Amino acid sequence: MKTKLILLFFFGMLFSNFGFSQNKKDDSKTDINGVWEDINSGVQNTVAIISEQNGKVIFSHYLEWKGQKIVESGTGIRKGNNIIYTVDVTLPIEGWATKGTHTLTLSEDGNTLEGTFIDNKKREGPISFKRIR
């Protein structure tokens, strides 16, 4: 009986340890707080500041398009490596959209955000940011 208990204990420990020894995805979130650069074609002098606390994302963005300044800011949420936020364009170019939504995915290395935008004029396209700091 003692031998059976020892074997049962040994196999129980072996199988419970096996589950923990496998490579598992790290559930801790990559920190996205910081300064990012807009890497989309046609934009210059870009900077985006992203702040996240407990899944709430705050976004500020400055860029220039053909010498014209654009400023937008917004709020949204983060779930895992997916970020979605709405923006209000506070310094728009005449005739351009004044609101939009960005849907982004954080790269595995945590240094790139890529996804799509859709604006209040129903235009959509790709959007990307690269971490600076």
Coordinates of N, CA, C and O in Angstrom, one line a residue:
M1 N 0.8 -1.2 0.0 CA 0.0 0.0 0.0 C 0.9 1.3 0.0 O 0.6 2.2 -0.7
K2 N 2.0 1.2 0.8 CA 2.9 2.4 0.9 C 3.5 2.6 -0.5 O 3.7 3.8 -0.9
T3 N 3.9 1.5 -1.2 CA 4.5 1.7 -2.5 C 3.5 2.3 -3.5 O 3.9 3.1 -4.3
K4 N 2.2 1.9 -3.5 CA 1.2 2.5 -4.4 C 1.1 4.0 -4.1 O 0.9 4.7 -5.0
L5 N 1.1 4.4 -2.8 CA 0.9 5.8 -2.5 C 2.1 6.6 -3.0 O 2.0 7.7 -3.5
I6 N 3.3 6.0 -2.9 CA 4.5 6.7 -3.3 C 4.5 6.8 -4.8 O 4.8 7.9 -5.4
L7 N 4.1 5.8 -5.6 CA 4.0 5.8 -7.0 C 2.9 6.8 -7.5 O 3.1 7.6 -8.4
L8 N 1.8 6.8 -6.8 CA 0.7 7.8 -7.1 C 1.2 9.2 -6.9 O 1.0 10.1 -7.7
F9 N 1.9 9.4 -5.8 CA 2.4 10.8 -5.5 C 3.4 11.2 -6.6 O 3.4 12.3 -7.1
F10 N 4.4 10.2 -7.0 CA 5.4 10.5 -8.0 C 4.8 10.9 -9.3 O 5.1 11.9 -9.9
F11 N 3.8 10.1 -9.8 CA 3.2 10.4 -11.1 C 2.3 11.6 -11.0 O 2.3 12.4 -12.0
G12 N 1.7 11.9 -9.9 CA 0.9 13.1 -9.7 C 1.8 14.3 -9.8 O 1.5 15.3 -10.5
M13 N 3.0 14.3 -9.2 CA 4.0 15.4 -9.3 C 4.5 15.5 -10.7 O 4.7 16.6 -11.2
L14 N 4.8 14.4 -11.3 CA 5.3 14.4 -12.7 C 4.4 15.1 -13.6 O 4.8 16.0 -14.4
F15 N 3.1 14.7 -13.6 CA 2.1 15.3 -14.5 C 1.8 16.7 -14.2 O 1.6 17.5 -15.1
S16 N 1.7 17.1 -12.9 CA 1.4 18.5 -12.6 C 2.6 19.4 -12.9 O 2.4 20.5 -13.4
N17 N 3.8 18.9 -12.8 CA 5.0 19.7 -13.2 C 5.1 19.8 -14.7 O 5.5 20.8 -15.2
F18 N 4.7 18.8 -15.4 CA 4.8 18.8 -16.9 C 3.9 19.9 -17.4 O 4.4 20.6 -18.4
G19 N 2.8 20.2 -16.9 CA 1.9 21.3 -17.3 C 2.6 22.6 -17.1 O 2.4 23.5 -17.9
F20 N 3.3 22.8 -16.1 CA 4.0 24.1 -15.8 C 5.3 24.3 -16.5 O 5.8 25.4 -16.7
S21 N 5.9 23.2 -17.0 CA 7.2 23.3 -17.6 C 7.1 23.6 -19.1 O 8.1 23.9 -19.7
Q22 N 5.9 23.6 -19.7 CA 5.8 23.9 -21.1 C 5.9 25.4 -21.3 O 5.6 26.2 -20.4
N23 N 6.3 25.8 -22.5 CA 6.4 27.2 -22.8 C 4.9 27.7 -23.0 O 4.2 27.2 -23.9
K24 N 4.6 28.6 -22.2 CA 3.2 29.2 -22.3 C 3.3 30.6 -22.6 O 4.3 31.3 -22.2
K25 N 2.3 31.1 -23.2 CA 2.3 32.6 -23.6 C 2.2 33.4 -22.3 O 1.5 33.1 -21.4
D26 N 3.1 34.4 -22.2 CA 3.1 35.3 -21.1 C 1.9 36.2 -21.1 O 1.6 36.9 -22.0
D27 N 1.0 36.0 -20.1 CA -0.2 36.8 -20.0 C 0.0 38.3 -19.6 O -0.9 39.0 -19.7
S28 N 1.2 38.6 -19.2 CA 1.4 40.0 -18.8 C 1.5 40.9 -20.1 O 2.0 40.4 -21.1
K29 N 0.9 42.0 -20.0 CA 0.8 42.9 -21.2 C 2.1 43.7 -21.4 O 2.7 44.1 -20.5
T30 N 2.4 43.8 -22.7 CA 3.5 44.7 -23.1 C 3.1 46.1 -22.8 O 2.0 46.5 -23.2
D31 N 4.0 46.9 -22.2 CA 3.7 48.3 -21.9 C 3.6 49.1 -23.2 O 4.6 49.1 -24.0
I32 N 2.5 49.8 -23.5 CA 2.4 50.6 -24.7 C 2.6 52.0 -24.5 O 2.5 52.9 -25.4
N33 N 2.7 52.4 -23.2 CA 2.9 53.8 -22.8 C 4.1 54.4 -23.5 O 5.2 53.8 -23.4
G34 N 4.0 55.6 -24.1 CA 5.2 56.2 -24.6 C 5.0 57.0 -25.9 O 3.8 57.3 -26.2
V35 N 6.1 57.2 -26.6 CA 6.1 58.0 -27.8 C 6.2 57.1 -29.0 O 7.1 56.2 -29.0
W36 N 5.3 57.3 -30.0 CA 5.3 56.5 -31.2 C 5.4 57.4 -32.4 O 5.0 58.6 -32.4
E37 N 5.9 56.9 -33.5 CA 6.0 57.6 -34.8 C 5.0 57.0 -35.8 O 4.9 55.8 -35.9
D38 N 4.3 57.9 -36.4 CA 3.4 57.5 -37.5 C 4.2 57.1 -38.7 O 5.0 58.0 -39.2
I39 N 4.2 55.9 -39.2 CA 5.0 55.5 -40.3 C 4.3 55.3 -41.6 O 4.7 54.5 -42.5
N40 N 3.1 55.9 -41.7 CA 2.3 55.8 -42.9 C 2.9 56.7 -44.0 O 3.6 57.8 -43.7
S41 N 2.8 56.3 -45.3 CA 3.4 57.1 -46.3 C 2.7 58.5 -46.5 O 1.5 58.6 -46.2
G42 N 3.4 59.4 -46.9 CA 2.9 60.8 -47.1 C 2.8 61.7 -45.9 O 2.5 62.9 -46.1
V43 N 3.1 61.2 -44.7 CA 3.0 62.1 -43.5 C 4.4 62.4 -43.1 O 5.4 61.7 -43.3
Q44 N 4.6 63.6 -42.5 CA 5.9 64.1 -42.0 C 5.7 64.6 -40.6 O 4.6 64.9 -40.2
N45 N 6.8 64.7 -39.9 CA 6.9 65.3 -38.6 C 5.8 64.8 -37.7 O 5.0 65.5 -37.1
T46 N 5.8 63.5 -37.6 CA 4.7 62.8 -36.8 C 5.2 62.4 -35.4 O 6.3 62.1 -35.2
V47 N 4.2 62.5 -34.5 CA 4.4 61.9 -33.2 C 3.1 61.6 -32.6 O 2.1 62.2 -32.8
A48 N 3.0 60.4 -32.0 CA 1.8 60.0 -31.3 C 2.2 59.6 -29.8 O 3.3 59.0 -29.6
I49 N 1.4 60.0 -28.9 CA 1.7 59.7 -27.5 C 0.5 58.8 -27.1 O -0.7 59.1 -27.2
I50 N 0.9 57.6 -26.5 CA -0.1 56.7 -26.1 C 0.0 56.4 -24.6 O 1.2 56.2 -24.1
S51 N -1.1 56.5 -23.9 CA -1.1 56.2 -22.5 C -2.2 55.1 -22.2 O -3.3 55.2 -22.7
E52 N -1.8 54.1 -21.4 CA -2.8 53.1 -21.1 C -2.7 52.8 -19.6 O -1.7 52.8 -19.0
Q53 N -3.9 52.8 -19.0 CA -4.0 52.4 -17.6 C -5.3 51.5 -17.4 O -6.4 51.9 -17.8
N54 N -5.0 50.3 -16.9 CA -6.1 49.3 -16.7 C -7.0 49.1 -17.9 O -8.2 49.0 -17.8
G55 N -6.4 49.0 -19.1 CA -7.2 48.8 -20.3 C -7.7 50.0 -21.0 O -8.2 49.9 -22.1
K56 N -7.7 51.2 -20.3 CA -8.2 52.4 -21.0 C -7.0 53.0 -21.7 O -5.9 53.2 -21.1
V57 N -7.2 53.4 -23.0 CA -6.1 54.0 -23.8 C -6.5 55.4 -24.1 O -7.6 55.8 -24.4
I58 N -5.5 56.3 -24.0 CA -5.6 57.7 -24.3 C -4.6 57.9 -25.4 O -3.4 57.6 -25.3
F59 N -5.0 58.6 -26.5 CA -4.1 58.7 -27.7 C -4.1 60.2 -28.1 O -5.1 60.8 -28.2
S60 N -2.9 60.7 -28.4 CA -2.7 62.1 -28.9 C -1.8 61.9 -30.1 O -0.8 61.2 -30.1
H61 N -2.1 62.7 -31.2 CA -1.4 62.5 -32.5 C -1.2 63.8 -33.2 O -2.2 64.6 -33.4
Y62 N 0.0 64.1 -33.6 CA 0.4 65.3 -34.4 C 1.0 64.8 -35.7 O 1.9 63.9 -35.6
L63 N 0.6 65.3 -36.8 CA 1.3 65.0 -38.1 C 1.1 66.1 -39.1 O 0.3 67.0 -38.8
E64 N 1.9 66.1 -40.1 CA 1.8 67.1 -41.2 C 1.6 66.3 -42.5 O 2.2 65.3 -42.7
W65 N 0.6 66.8 -43.3 CA 0.4 66.3 -44.6 C 0.5 67.4 -45.6 O -0.2 68.4 -45.6
K66 N 1.6 67.3 -46.4 CA 1.9 68.3 -47.4 C 2.0 69.7 -46.8 O 1.4 70.7 -47.3
G67 N 2.6 69.7 -45.6 CA 2.8 71.0 -44.9 C 1.7 71.5 -44.1 O 1.8 72.5 -43.4
Q68 N 0.5 70.8 -44.1 CA -0.6 71.2 -43.3 C -0.6 70.4 -42.0 O -0.5 69.1 -42.0
K69 N -0.9 71.0 -40.9 CA -0.8 70.4 -39.6 C -2.2 69.7 -39.3 O -3.2 70.3 -39.6
I70 N -2.1 68.6 -38.6 CA -3.3 67.9 -38.2 C -3.0 67.4 -36.7 O -1.9 66.9 -36.4
V71 N -4.0 67.6 -35.9 CA -3.9 67.2 -34.5 C -5.2 66.4 -34.2 O -6.3 66.9 -34.5
E72 N -5.0 65.2 -33.6 CA -6.2 64.5 -33.2 C -5.9 63.8 -31.8 O -4.8 63.6 -31.4
S73 N -7.0 63.5 -31.1 CA -6.8 62.9 -29.8 C -8.1 62.0 -29.6 O -9.1 62.2 -30.2
G74 N -7.9 61.0 -28.8 CA -9.0 60.1 -28.5 C -8.8 59.2 -27.4 O -7.8 59.2 -26.7
T75 N -9.8 58.4 -27.1 CA -9.8 57.4 -26.1 C -10.4 56.1 -26.6 O -11.1 56.0 -27.5
G76 N -10.0 55.0 -25.9 CA -10.5 53.7 -26.3 C -10.1 52.6 -25.3 O -9.9 52.9 -24.1
I77 N -10.0 51.4 -25.7 CA -9.7 50.3 -24.9 C -8.6 49.4 -25.5 O -8.4 49.4 -26.7
R78 N -8.1 48.6 -24.6 CA -7.1 47.6 -25.0 C -7.6 46.2 -24.4 O -7.9 46.1 -23.3
K79 N -7.5 45.2 -25.3 CA -7.8 43.9 -24.9 C -6.7 43.0 -25.5 O -6.6 42.8 -26.7
G80 N -5.8 42.6 -24.6 CA -4.6 41.8 -25.0 C -3.7 42.7 -25.9 O -3.3 43.8 -25.5
N81 N -3.5 42.3 -27.1 CA -2.7 43.1 -28.0 C -3.5 43.9 -29.0 O -3.0 44.4 -30.0
N82 N -4.8 43.9 -28.8 CA -5.7 44.7 -29.7 C -6.1 46.0 -29.0 O -6.5 46.0 -27.8
I83 N -6.0 47.1 -29.8 CA -6.3 48.4 -29.3 C -7.3 49.0 -30.3 O -7.1 49.0 -31.5
I84 N -8.4 49.6 -29.7 CA -9.4 50.3 -30.5 C -9.7 51.6 -29.8 O -10.0 51.6 -28.6
Y85 N -9.7 52.7 -30.5 CA -10.0 54.0 -29.9 C -10.6 54.9 -31.0 O -10.4 54.7 -32.2
T86 N -11.4 55.8 -30.5 CA -12.0 56.8 -31.4 C -11.2 58.1 -31.3 O -10.7 58.4 -30.2
V87 N -11.1 58.9 -32.4 CA -10.4 60.1 -32.3 C -11.3 61.3 -32.8 O -12.2 61.1 -33.6
D88 N -11.0 62.4 -32.2 CA -11.6 63.7 -32.7 C -10.4 64.5 -33.3 O -9.4 64.6 -32.6
V89 N -10.6 65.0 -34.5 CA -9.5 65.8 -35.1 C -9.7 67.2 -34.6 O -10.7 67.9 -34.9
T90 N -8.8 67.7 -33.8 CA -9.0 69.0 -33.2 C -8.4 70.1 -34.0 O -8.7 71.3 -33.8
L91 N -7.5 69.8 -34.9 CA -6.9 70.7 -35.9 C -7.0 70.0 -37.3 O -6.0 69.4 -37.7
P92 N -8.1 70.1 -37.9 CA -8.3 69.4 -39.2 C -7.8 70.2 -40.4 O -7.7 71.4 -40.3
I93 N -7.6 69.5 -41.5 CA -7.5 70.1 -42.8 C -8.8 70.3 -43.4 O -9.7 69.4 -43.3
E94 N -9.1 71.5 -44.0 CA -10.4 71.7 -44.6 C -10.8 70.6 -45.5 O -10.1 70.2 -46.4
G95 N -12.1 70.2 -45.3 CA -12.6 69.1 -46.2 C -12.3 67.7 -45.7 O -12.8 66.7 -46.2
W96 N -11.4 67.6 -44.8 CA -11.0 66.2 -44.3 C -12.0 65.8 -43.2 O -12.7 66.6 -42.6
A97 N -11.9 64.6 -42.8 CA -12.8 64.0 -41.7 C -12.4 64.7 -40.4 O -11.3 65.1 -40.2
T98 N -13.4 64.7 -39.5 CA -13.1 65.3 -38.2 C -13.2 64.3 -37.0 O -13.0 64.6 -35.9
K99 N -13.6 63.0 -37.4 CA -13.7 61.9 -36.4 C -13.3 60.6 -37.1 O -13.3 60.5 -38.3
G100 N -12.9 59.7 -36.3 CA -12.5 58.4 -36.8 C -12.3 57.3 -35.7 O -12.4 57.6 -34.5
T101 N -12.0 56.1 -36.2 CA -11.7 55.0 -35.3 C -10.5 54.3 -35.8 O -10.4 54.0 -37.0
H102 N -9.6 54.0 -34.9 CA -8.4 53.3 -35.2 C -8.5 51.9 -34.5 O -8.8 51.8 -33.3
T103 N -8.2 50.9 -35.3 CA -8.2 49.5 -34.7 C -6.8 49.0 -35.0 O -6.4 48.8 -36.2
L104 N -6.0 48.7 -33.9 CA -4.6 48.4 -34.1 C -4.3 47.1 -33.3 O -4.9 46.7 -32.3
T105 N -3.2 46.4 -33.8 CA -2.7 45.2 -33.1 C -1.2 45.5 -32.8 O -0.5 45.9 -33.7
L106 N -0.8 45.2 -31.6 CA 0.6 45.3 -31.2 C 1.4 44.1 -31.7 O 0.9 43.0 -31.5
S107 N 2.5 44.4 -32.3 CA 3.4 43.3 -32.8 C 3.9 42.5 -31.6 O 3.9 42.9 -30.4
E108 N 4.4 41.3 -31.9 CA 4.9 40.4 -30.8 C 6.1 41.0 -30.1 O 6.3 40.9 -28.9
D109 N 7.0 41.8 -30.8 CA 8.1 42.4 -30.1 C 7.7 43.7 -29.4 O 8.5 44.3 -28.7
G110 N 6.4 44.2 -29.5 CA 6.0 45.3 -28.8 C 6.4 46.7 -29.4 O 6.2 47.7 -28.7
N111 N 6.9 46.7 -30.6 CA 7.5 47.9 -31.1 C 6.7 48.5 -32.3 O 7.1 49.5 -32.9
T112 N 5.6 47.8 -32.7 CA 4.9 48.3 -33.9 C 3.4 48.1 -33.6 O 3.0 47.1 -33.0
L113 N 2.6 49.1 -34.0 CA 1.1 49.0 -33.9 C 0.7 49.1 -35.4 O 1.0 50.1 -36.1
E114 N -0.1 48.1 -35.9 CA -0.6 48.1 -37.2 C -2.1 47.8 -37.3 O -2.5 47.0 -36.5
G115 N -2.8 48.4 -38.2 CA -4.2 48.1 -38.3 C -4.8 49.0 -39.3 O -4.3 49.3 -40.4
T116 N -6.1 49.4 -39.0 CA -6.9 50.2 -40.0 C -7.5 51.4 -39.3 O -7.7 51.4 -38.1
F117 N -7.9 52.4 -40.1 CA -8.7 53.5 -39.6 C -9.9 53.5 -40.5 O -10.0 53.1 -41.6
I118 N -11.0 54.1 -39.9 CA -12.2 54.5 -40.7 C -12.6 55.8 -40.1 O -12.6 56.1 -38.9
D119 N -13.0 56.7 -41.1 CA -13.3 58.1 -40.6 C -14.8 58.3 -40.8 O -15.5 57.5 -41.3
N120 N -15.3 59.5 -40.3 CA -16.7 59.8 -40.4 C -17.2 60.1 -41.8 O -18.3 60.4 -42.0
K121 N -16.3 60.0 -42.8 CA -16.7 60.2 -44.2 C -16.6 58.8 -44.9 O -16.6 58.7 -46.1
K122 N -16.6 57.8 -44.1 CA -16.6 56.4 -44.5 C -15.4 56.0 -45.3 O -15.4 55.0 -46.1
R123 N -14.3 56.7 -45.2 CA -13.0 56.3 -45.8 C -12.3 55.4 -44.8 O -12.3 55.6 -43.6
E124 N -11.5 54.5 -45.4 CA -10.8 53.6 -44.5 C -9.5 53.2 -45.2 O -9.3 53.4 -46.4
G125 N -8.5 52.8 -44.4 CA -7.2 52.4 -44.9 C -6.3 51.9 -43.8 O -6.7 51.9 -42.6
P126 N -5.1 51.6 -44.2 CA -4.1 51.1 -43.2 C -3.5 52.2 -42.4 O -3.4 53.4 -42.8
I127 N -3.1 51.9 -41.2 CA -2.4 52.8 -40.3 C -1.4 52.1 -39.5 O -1.7 51.0 -39.0
S128 N -0.2 52.7 -39.3 CA 0.9 52.0 -38.5 C 1.7 53.0 -37.7 O 1.9 54.2 -38.1
F129 N 2.2 52.5 -36.6 CA 3.0 53.3 -35.7 C 4.2 52.5 -35.2 O 4.1 51.3 -35.1
K130 N 5.3 53.2 -35.1 CA 6.5 52.5 -34.6 C 6.9 53.2 -33.3 O 6.9 54.4 -33.2
R131 N 7.3 52.4 -32.3 CA 7.7 52.9 -31.0 C 9.0 53.7 -31.1 O 10.0 53.2 -31.7
I132 N 9.0 54.9 -30.5 CA 10.3 55.7 -30.4 C 10.9 55.5 -29.0 O 12.0 55.3 -28.9
R133 N 10.0 55.7 -28.0 CA 10.4 55.6 -26.6 C 9.3 55.0 -25.8 O 8.2 55.2 -25.9

